[in-house]
mmCIF file with all atom_site columns, C-alpha atoms in Angstrom:
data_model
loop_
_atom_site.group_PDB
_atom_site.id
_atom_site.type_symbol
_atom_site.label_atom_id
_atom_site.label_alt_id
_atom_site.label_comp_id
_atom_site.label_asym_id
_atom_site.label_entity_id
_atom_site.label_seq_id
_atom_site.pdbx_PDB_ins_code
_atom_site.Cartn_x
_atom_site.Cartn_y
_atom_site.Cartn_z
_atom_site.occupancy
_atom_site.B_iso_or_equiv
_atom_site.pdbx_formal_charge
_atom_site.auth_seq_id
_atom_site.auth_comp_id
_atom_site.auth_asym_id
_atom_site.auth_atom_id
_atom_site.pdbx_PDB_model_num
ATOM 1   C CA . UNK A 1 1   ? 20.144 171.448 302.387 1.00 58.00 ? 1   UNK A CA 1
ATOM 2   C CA . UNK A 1 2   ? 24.059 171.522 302.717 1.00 82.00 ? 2   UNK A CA 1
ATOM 3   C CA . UNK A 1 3   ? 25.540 169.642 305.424 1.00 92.00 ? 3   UNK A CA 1
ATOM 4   C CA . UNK A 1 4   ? 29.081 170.671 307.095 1.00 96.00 ? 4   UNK A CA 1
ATOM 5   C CA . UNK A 1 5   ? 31.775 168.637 307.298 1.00 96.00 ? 5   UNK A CA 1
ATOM 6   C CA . UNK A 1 6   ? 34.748 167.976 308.873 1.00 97.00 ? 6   UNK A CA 1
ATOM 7   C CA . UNK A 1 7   ? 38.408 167.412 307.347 1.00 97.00 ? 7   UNK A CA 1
ATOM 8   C CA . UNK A 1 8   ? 41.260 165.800 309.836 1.00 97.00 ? 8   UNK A CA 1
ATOM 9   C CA . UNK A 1 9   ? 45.185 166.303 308.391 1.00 96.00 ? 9   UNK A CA 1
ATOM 10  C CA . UNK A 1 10  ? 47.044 164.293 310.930 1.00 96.00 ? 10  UNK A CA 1
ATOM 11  C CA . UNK A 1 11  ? 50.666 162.837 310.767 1.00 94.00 ? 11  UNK A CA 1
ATOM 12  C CA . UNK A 1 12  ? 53.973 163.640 311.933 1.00 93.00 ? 12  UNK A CA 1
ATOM 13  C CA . UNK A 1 13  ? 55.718 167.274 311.811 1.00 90.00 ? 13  UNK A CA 1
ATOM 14  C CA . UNK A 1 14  ? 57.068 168.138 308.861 1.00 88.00 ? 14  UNK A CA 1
ATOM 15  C CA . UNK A 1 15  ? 54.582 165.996 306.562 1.00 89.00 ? 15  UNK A CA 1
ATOM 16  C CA . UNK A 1 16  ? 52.968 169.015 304.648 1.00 88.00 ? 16  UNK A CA 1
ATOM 17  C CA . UNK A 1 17  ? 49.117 169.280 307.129 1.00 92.00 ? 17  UNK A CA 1
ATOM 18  C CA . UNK A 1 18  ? 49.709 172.757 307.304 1.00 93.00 ? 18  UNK A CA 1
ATOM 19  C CA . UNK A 1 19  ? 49.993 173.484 303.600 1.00 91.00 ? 19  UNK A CA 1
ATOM 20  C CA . UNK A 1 20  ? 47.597 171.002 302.804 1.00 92.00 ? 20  UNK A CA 1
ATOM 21  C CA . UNK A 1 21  ? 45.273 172.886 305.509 1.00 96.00 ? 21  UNK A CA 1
ATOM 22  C CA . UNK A 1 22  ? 45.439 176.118 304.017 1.00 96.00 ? 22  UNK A CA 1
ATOM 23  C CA . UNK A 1 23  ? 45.466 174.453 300.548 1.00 94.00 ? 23  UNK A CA 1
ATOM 24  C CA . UNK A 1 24  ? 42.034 173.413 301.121 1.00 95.00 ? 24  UNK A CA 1
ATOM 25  C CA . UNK A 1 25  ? 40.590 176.612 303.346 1.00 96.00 ? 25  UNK A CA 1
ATOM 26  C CA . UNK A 1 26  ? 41.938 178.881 300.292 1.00 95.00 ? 26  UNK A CA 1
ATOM 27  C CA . UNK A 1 27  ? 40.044 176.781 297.477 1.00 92.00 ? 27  UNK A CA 1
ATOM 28  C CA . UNK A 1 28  ? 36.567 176.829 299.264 1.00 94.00 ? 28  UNK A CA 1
ATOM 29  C CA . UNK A 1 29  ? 37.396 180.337 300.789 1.00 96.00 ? 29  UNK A CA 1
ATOM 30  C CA . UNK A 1 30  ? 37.406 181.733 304.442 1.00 96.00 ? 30  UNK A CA 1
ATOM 31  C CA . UNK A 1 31  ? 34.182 182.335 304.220 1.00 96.00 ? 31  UNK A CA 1
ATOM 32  C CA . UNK A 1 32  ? 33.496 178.866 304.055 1.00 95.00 ? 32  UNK A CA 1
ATOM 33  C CA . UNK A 1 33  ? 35.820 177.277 305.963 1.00 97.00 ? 33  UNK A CA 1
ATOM 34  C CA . UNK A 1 34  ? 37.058 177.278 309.227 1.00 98.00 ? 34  UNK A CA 1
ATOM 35  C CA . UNK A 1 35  ? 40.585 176.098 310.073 1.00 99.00 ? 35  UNK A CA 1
ATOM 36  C CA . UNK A 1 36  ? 41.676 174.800 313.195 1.00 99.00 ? 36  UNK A CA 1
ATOM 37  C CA . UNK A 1 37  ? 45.744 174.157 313.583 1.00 98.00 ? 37  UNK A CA 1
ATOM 38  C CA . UNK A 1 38  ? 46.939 172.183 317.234 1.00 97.00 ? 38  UNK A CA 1
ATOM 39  C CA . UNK A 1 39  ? 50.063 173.843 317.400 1.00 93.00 ? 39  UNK A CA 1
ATOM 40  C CA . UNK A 1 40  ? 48.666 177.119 317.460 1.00 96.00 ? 40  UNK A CA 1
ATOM 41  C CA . UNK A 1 41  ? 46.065 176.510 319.801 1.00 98.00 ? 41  UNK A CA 1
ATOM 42  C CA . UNK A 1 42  ? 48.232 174.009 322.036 1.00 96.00 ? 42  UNK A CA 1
ATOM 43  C CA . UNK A 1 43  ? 51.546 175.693 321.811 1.00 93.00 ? 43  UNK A CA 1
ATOM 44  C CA . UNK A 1 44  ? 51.287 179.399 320.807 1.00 95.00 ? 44  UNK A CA 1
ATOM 45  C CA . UNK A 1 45  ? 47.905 180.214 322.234 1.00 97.00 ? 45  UNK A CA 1
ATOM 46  C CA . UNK A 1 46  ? 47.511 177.891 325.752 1.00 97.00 ? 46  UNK A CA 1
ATOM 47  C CA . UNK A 1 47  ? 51.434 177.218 326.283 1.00 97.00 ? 47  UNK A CA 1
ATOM 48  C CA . UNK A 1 48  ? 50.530 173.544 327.221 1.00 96.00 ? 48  UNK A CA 1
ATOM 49  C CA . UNK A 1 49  ? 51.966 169.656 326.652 1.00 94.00 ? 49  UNK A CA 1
ATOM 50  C CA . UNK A 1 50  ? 50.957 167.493 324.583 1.00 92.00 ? 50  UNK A CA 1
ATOM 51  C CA . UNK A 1 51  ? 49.459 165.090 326.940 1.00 93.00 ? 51  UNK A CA 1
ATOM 52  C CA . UNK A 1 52  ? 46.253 163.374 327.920 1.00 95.00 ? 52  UNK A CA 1
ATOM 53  C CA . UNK A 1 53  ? 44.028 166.039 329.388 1.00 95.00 ? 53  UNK A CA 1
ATOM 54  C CA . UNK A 1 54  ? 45.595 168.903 328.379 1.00 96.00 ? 54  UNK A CA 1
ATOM 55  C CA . UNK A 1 55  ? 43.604 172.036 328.370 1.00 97.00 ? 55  UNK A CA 1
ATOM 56  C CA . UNK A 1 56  ? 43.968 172.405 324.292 1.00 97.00 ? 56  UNK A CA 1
ATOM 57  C CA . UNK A 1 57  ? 41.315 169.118 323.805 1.00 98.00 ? 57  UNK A CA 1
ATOM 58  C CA . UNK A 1 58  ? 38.189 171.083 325.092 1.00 98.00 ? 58  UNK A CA 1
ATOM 59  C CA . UNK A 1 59  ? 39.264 174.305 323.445 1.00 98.00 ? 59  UNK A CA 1
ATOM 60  C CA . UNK A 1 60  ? 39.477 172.290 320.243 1.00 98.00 ? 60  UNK A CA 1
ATOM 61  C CA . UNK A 1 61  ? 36.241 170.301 321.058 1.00 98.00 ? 61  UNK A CA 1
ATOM 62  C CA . UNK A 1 62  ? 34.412 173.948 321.573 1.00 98.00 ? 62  UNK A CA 1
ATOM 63  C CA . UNK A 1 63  ? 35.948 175.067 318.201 1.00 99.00 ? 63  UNK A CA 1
ATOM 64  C CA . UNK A 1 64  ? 34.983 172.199 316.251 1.00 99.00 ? 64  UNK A CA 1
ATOM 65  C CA . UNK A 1 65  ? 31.519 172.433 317.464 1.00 98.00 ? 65  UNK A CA 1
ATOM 66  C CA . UNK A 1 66  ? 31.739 176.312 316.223 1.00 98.00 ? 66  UNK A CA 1
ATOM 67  C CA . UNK A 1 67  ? 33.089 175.077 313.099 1.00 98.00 ? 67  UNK A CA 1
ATOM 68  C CA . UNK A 1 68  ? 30.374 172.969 312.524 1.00 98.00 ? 68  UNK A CA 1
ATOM 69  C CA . UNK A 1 69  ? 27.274 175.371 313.553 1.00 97.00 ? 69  UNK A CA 1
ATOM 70  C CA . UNK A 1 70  ? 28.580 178.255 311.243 1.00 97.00 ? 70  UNK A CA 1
ATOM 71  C CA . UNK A 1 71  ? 30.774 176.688 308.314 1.00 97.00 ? 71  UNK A CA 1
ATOM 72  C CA . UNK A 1 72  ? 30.448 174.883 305.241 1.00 95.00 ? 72  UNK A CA 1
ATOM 73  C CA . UNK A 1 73  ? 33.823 173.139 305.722 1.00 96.00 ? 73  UNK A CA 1
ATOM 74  C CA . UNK A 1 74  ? 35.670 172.534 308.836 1.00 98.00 ? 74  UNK A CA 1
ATOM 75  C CA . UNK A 1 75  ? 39.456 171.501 309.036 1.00 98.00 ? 75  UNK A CA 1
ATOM 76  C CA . UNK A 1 76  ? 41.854 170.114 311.505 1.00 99.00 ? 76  UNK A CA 1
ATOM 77  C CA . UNK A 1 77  ? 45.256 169.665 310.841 1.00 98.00 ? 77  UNK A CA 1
ATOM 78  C CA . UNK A 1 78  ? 48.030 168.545 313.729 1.00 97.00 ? 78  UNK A CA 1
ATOM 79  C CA . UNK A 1 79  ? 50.302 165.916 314.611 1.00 95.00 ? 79  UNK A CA 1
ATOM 80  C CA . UNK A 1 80  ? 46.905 164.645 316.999 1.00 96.00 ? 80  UNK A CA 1
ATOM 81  C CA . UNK A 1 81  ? 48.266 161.997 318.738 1.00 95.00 ? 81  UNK A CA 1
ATOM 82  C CA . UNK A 1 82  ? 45.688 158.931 319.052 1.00 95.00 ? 82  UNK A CA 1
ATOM 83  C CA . UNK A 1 83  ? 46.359 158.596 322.595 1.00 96.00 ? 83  UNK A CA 1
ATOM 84  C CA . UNK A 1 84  ? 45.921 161.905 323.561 1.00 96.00 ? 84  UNK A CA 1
ATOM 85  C CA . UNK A 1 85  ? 43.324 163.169 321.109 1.00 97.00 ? 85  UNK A CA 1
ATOM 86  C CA . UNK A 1 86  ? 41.225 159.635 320.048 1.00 95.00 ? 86  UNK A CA 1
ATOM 87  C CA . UNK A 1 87  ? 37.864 160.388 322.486 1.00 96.00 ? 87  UNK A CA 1
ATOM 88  C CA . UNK A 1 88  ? 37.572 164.184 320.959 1.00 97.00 ? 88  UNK A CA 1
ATOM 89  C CA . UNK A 1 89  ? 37.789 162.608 317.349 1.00 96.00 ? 89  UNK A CA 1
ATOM 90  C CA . UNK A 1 90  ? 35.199 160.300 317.657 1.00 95.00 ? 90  UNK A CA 1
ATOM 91  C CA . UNK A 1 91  ? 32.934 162.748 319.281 1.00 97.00 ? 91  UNK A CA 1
ATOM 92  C CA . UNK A 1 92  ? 33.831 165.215 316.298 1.00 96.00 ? 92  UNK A CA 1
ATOM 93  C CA . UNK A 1 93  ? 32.843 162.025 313.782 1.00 95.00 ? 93  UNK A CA 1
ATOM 94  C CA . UNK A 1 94  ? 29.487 161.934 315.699 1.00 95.00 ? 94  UNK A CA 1
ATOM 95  C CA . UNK A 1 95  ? 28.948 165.559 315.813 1.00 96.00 ? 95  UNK A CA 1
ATOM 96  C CA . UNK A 1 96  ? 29.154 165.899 311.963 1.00 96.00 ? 96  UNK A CA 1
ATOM 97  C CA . UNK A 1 97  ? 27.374 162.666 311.373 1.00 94.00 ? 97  UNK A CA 1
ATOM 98  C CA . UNK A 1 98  ? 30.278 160.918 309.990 1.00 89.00 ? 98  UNK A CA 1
ATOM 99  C CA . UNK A 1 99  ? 30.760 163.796 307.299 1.00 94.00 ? 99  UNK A CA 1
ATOM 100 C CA . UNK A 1 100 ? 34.212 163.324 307.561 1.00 95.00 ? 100 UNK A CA 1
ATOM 101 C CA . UNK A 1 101 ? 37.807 162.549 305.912 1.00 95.00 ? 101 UNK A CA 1
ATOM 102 C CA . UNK A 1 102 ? 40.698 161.748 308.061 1.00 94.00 ? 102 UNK A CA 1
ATOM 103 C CA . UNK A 1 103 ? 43.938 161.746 306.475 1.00 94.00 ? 103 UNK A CA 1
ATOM 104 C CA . UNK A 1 104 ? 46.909 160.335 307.843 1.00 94.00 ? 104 UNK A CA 1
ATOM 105 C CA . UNK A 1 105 ? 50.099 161.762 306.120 1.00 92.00 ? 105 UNK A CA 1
ATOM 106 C CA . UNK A 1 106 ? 52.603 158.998 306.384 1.00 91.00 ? 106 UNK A CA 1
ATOM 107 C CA . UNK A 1 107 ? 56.524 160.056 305.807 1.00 90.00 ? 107 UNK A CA 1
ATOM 108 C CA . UNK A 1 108 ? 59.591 158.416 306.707 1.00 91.00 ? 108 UNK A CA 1
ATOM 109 C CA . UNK A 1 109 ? 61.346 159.836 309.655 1.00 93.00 ? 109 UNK A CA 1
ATOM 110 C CA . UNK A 1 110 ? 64.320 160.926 307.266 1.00 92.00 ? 110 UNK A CA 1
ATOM 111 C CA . UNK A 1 111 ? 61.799 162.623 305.038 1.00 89.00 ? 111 UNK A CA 1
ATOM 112 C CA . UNK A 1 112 ? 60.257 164.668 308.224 1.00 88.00 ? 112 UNK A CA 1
ATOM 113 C CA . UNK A 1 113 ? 63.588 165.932 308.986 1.00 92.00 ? 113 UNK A CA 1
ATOM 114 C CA . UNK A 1 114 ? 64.343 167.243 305.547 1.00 91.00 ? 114 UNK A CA 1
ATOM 115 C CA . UNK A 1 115 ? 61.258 168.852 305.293 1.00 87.00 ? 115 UNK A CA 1
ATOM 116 C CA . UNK A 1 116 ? 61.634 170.337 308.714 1.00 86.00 ? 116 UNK A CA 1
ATOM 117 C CA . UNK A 1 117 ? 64.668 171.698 307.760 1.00 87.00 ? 117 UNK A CA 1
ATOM 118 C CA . UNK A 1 118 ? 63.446 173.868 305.221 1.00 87.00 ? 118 UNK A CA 1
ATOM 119 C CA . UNK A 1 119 ? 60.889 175.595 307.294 1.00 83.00 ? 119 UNK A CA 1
ATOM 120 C CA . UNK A 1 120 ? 61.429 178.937 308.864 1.00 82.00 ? 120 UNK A CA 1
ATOM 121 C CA . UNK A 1 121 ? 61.651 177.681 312.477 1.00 80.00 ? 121 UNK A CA 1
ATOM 122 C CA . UNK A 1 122 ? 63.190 174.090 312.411 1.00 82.00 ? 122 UNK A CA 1
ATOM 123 C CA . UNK A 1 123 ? 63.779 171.822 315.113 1.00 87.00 ? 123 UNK A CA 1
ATOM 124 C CA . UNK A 1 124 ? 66.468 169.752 315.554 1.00 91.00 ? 124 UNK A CA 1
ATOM 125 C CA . UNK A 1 125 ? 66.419 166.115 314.507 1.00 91.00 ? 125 UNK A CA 1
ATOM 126 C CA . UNK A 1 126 ? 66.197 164.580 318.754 1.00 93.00 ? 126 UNK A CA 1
ATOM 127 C CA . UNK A 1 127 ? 62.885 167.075 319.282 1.00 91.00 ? 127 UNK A CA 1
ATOM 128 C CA . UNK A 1 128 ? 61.425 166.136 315.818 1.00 91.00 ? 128 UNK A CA 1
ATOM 129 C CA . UNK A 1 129 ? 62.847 162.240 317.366 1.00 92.00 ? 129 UNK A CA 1
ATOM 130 C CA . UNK A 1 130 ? 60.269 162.392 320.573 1.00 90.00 ? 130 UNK A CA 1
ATOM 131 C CA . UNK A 1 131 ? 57.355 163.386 319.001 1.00 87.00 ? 131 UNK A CA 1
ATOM 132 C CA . UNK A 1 132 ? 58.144 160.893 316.467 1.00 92.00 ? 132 UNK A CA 1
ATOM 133 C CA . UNK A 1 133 ? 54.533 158.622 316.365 1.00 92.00 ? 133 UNK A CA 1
ATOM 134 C CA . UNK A 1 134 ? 55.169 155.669 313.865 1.00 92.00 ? 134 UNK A CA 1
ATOM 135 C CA . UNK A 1 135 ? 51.944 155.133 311.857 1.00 92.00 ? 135 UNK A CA 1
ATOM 136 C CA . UNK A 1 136 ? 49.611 156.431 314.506 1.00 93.00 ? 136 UNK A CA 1
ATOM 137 C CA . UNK A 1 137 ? 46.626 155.944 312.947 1.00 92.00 ? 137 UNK A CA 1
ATOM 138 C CA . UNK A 1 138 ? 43.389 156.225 314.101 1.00 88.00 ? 138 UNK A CA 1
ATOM 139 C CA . UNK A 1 139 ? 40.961 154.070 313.102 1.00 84.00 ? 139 UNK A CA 1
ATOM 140 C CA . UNK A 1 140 ? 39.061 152.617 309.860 1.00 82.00 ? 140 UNK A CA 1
ATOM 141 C CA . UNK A 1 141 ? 38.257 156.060 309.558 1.00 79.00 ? 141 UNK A CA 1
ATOM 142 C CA . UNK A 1 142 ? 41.978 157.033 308.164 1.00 86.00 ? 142 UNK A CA 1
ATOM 143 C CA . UNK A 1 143 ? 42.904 157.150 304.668 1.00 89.00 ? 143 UNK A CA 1
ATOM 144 C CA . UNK A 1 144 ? 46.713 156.780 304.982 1.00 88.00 ? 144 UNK A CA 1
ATOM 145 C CA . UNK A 1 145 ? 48.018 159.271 301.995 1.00 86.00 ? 145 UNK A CA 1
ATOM 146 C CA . UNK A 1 146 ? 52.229 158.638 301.620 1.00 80.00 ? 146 UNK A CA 1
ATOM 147 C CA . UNK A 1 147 ? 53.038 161.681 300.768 1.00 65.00 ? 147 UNK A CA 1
ATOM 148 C CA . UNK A 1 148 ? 55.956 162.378 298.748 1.00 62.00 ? 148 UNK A CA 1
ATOM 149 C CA . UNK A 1 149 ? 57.200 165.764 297.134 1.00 54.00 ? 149 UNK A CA 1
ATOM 150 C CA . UNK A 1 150 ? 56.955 164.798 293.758 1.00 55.00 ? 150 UNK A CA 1
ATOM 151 C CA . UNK A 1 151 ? 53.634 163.786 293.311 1.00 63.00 ? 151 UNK A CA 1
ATOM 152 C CA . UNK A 1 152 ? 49.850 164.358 293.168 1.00 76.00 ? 152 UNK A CA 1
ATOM 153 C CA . UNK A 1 153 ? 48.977 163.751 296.939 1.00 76.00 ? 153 UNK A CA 1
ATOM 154 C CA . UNK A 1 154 ? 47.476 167.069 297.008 1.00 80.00 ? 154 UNK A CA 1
ATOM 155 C CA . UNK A 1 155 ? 45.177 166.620 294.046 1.00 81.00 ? 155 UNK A CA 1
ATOM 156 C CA . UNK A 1 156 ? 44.054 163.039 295.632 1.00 83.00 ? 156 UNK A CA 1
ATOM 157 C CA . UNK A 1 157 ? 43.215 164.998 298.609 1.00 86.00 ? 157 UNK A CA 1
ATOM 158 C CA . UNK A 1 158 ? 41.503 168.127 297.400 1.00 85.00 ? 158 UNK A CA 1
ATOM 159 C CA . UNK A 1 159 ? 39.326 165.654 294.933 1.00 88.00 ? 159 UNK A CA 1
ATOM 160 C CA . UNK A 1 160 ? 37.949 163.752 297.592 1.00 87.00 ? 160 UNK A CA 1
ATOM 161 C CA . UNK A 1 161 ? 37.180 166.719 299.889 1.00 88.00 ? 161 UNK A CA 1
ATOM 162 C CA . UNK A 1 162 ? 35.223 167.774 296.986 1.00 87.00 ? 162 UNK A CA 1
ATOM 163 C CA . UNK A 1 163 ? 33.528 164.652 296.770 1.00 86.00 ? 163 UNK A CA 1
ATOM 164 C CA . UNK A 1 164 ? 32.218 164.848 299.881 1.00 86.00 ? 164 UNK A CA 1
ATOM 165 C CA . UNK A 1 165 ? 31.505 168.508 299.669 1.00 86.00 ? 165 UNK A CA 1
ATOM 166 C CA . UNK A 1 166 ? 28.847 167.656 296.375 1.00 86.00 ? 166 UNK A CA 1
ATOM 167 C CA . UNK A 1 167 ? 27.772 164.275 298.311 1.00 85.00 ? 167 UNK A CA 1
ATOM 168 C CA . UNK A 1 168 ? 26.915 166.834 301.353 1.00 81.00 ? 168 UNK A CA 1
ATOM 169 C CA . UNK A 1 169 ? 25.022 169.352 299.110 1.00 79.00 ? 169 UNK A CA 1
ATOM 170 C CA . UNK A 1 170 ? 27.825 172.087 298.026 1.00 80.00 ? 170 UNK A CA 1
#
């Protein structure tokens, strides 16, 4: 029997989770996957700061829990700061019984704005400056990808996710 399992894109904005998110949820389908993106549930949906407590942690919590009861694959992808976000993380690595990669997508500060600049609604270099987390990781659980534009980051990542899809039964 398949097991689900949970996939964590964290890192800066600007440092390609998004694409990488939807990467993923369009190779194993939306039928099988359920993705979960911060900004739209903390920003677009909820209207609220990114700060301990904020009501976008429980909604998150609830919707990984969903994730887990009715998909194959559940993903995460934000800038999920480790002070704000650590406790609902480790309850997520608990709730899928450690069936989980964490990736931490680590780009310069330069690189973030460049890359931010080329999206359809940029920010300006003094935002993207105070949300700026340097190498926030989260714990032993992390595998720190450096992502540049020219190479094979997203291969590395979509071959372990299926690694731990077979290992899990898919």
């Amino acid at each position: 029997m398949s097991k689900p399992v949970l996939i964590v894109l964290r890192g800066n904005s600007g440092c390609g989770k998004t694409y990488l998110a939807k990467k993923i949820q369009n190779y194993y389908g939306t039928k099988n996957s359920f993705l979960i993106q911060q900004d739209i549930i903390r920003r677009n949906i909820l209207h609220a700061d990114d700060h301990v407590g904020n009501p976008s942690i429980k909604l998150m919590a609830k919707m990984l829990e969903f994730g887990r009861q009715n998909y194959h694959i559940t993903i995460l992808e934000g800038i999920l700061r480790k002070d704000v976000y650590s406790e609902m993380l480790m309850k997520a690595i608990n709730e899928f019984d450690g069936n989980v990669l964490f990736f931490y997508l680590d780009i310069s500060f330069e690189q973030t704005v460049k890359n931010n600049s080329k999206k359809k609604v940029s920010f300006t270099p003094e935002q993207l400056r105070s949300w700026w987390r340097e190498k926030d990781y989260f714990s032993k659980h992390d595998i720190i990808v450096r992502k540049n534009h020219n190479d094979d980051t997203d291969q590395i990542i979509l071959k372990k996710v299926a690694k731990l899809m077979i290992d899990n039964g898919y």
